[in-house]
Short mmCIF file of C-alpha atoms in Angstrom, two decimals:
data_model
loop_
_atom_site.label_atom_id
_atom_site.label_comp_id
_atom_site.label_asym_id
_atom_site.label_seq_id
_atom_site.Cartn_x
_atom_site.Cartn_y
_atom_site.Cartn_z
CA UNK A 1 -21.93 33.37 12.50
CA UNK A 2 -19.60 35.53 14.08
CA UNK A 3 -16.88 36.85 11.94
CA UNK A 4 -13.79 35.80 13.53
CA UNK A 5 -14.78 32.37 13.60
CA UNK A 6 -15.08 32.12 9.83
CA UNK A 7 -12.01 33.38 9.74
CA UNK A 8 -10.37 30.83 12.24
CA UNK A 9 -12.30 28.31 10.12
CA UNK A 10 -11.14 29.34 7.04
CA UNK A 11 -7.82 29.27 8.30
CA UNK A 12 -7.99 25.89 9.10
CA UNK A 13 -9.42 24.43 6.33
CA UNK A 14 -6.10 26.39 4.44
CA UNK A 15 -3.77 24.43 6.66
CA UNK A 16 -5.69 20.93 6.66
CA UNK A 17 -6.47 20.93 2.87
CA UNK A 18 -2.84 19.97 1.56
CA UNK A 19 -2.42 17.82 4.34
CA UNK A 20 -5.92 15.92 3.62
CA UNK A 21 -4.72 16.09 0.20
CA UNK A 22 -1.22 14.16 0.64
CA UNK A 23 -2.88 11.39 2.97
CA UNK A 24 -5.65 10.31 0.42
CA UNK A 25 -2.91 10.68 -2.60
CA UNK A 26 -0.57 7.73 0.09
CA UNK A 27 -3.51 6.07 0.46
CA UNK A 28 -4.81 5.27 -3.45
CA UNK A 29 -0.52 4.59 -4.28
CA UNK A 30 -0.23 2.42 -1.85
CA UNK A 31 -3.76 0.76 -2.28
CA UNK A 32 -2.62 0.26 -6.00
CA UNK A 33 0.86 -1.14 -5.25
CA UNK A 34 -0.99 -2.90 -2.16
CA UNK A 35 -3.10 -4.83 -5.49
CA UNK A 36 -0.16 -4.52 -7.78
CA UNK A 37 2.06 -7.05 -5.38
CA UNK A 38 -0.95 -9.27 -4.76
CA UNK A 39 -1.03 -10.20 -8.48
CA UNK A 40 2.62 -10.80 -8.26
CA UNK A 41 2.19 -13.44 -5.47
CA UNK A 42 -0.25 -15.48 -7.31
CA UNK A 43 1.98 -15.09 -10.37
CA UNK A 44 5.06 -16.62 -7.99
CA UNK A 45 2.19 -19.11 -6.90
CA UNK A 46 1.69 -20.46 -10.22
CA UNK A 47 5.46 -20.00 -11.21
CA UNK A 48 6.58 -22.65 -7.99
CA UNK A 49 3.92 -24.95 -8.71
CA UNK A 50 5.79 -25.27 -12.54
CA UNK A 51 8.97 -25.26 -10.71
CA UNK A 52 7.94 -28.41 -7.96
CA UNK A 53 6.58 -30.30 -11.05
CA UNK A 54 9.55 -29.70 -13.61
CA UNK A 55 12.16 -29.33 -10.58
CA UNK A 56 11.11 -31.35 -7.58
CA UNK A 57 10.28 -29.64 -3.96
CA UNK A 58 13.87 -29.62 -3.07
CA UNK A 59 15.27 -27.66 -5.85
CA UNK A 60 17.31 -24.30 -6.07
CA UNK A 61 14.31 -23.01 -8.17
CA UNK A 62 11.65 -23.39 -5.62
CA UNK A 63 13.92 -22.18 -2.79
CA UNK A 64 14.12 -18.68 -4.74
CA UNK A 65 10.66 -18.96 -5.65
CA UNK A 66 9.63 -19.11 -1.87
CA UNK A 67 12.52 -16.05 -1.31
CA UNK A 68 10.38 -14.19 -3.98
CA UNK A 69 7.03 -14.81 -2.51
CA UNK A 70 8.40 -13.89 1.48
CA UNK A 71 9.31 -10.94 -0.03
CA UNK A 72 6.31 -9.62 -1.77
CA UNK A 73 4.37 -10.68 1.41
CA UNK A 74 6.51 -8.28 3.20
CA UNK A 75 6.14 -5.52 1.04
CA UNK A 76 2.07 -5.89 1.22
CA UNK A 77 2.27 -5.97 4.99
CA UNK A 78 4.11 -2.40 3.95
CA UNK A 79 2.33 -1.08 1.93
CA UNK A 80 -0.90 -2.40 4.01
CA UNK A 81 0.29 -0.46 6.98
CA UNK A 82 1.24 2.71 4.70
CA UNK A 83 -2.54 2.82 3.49
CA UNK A 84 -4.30 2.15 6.83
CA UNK A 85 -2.52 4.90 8.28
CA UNK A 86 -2.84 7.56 5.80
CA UNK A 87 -6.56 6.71 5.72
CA UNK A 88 -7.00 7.12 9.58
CA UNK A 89 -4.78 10.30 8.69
CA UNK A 90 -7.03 11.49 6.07
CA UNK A 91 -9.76 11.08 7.91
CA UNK A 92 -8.97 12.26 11.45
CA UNK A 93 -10.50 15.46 11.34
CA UNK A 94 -14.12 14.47 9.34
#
């Protein structure tokens, strides 16, 4: 191989390593948190299904409940996107 191209090689893999590096780091946080939130919805599933029979459908309680659960839904659409993209990220150049 010519020299100059090992160089311009090596050069590259200096600048793309930390990069590479951050991406897979986003994507195993925000695959954990991703799994992390996913337990807390079927926690907030079991919790309303307490609250409808103790409570009744109608009831303060279930209305927060259902608050609870939009929101953690969000946040996994968020933290979905997050990981998708630093995994196309990550692996963009291999």
């Amino acid at each position: 191989m010519n020299e100059s191209r090992i160089k311009a090689e090596s050069a590259f893999s200096k600048e793309i390593y930390p990069f590479f590096k951050r991406a897979t780091w986003l994507w195993r946080v925000s695959r954990k948190e991703v799994k992390r939130l996913n337990r807390r919805l079927k926690y907030l599933g079991r919790l309303r299904a307490k609250a409808v029979k103790r409570f009744g459908c109608d009831s303060r309680q279930v209305e927060l409940i259902d608050r609870w659960s939009a929101e953690v839904q969000q946040y996994i659409k968020h933290f979905s996107h997050i990981s998708d993209t630093a995994y196309d990220f990550g692996h963009m150049y291999f």
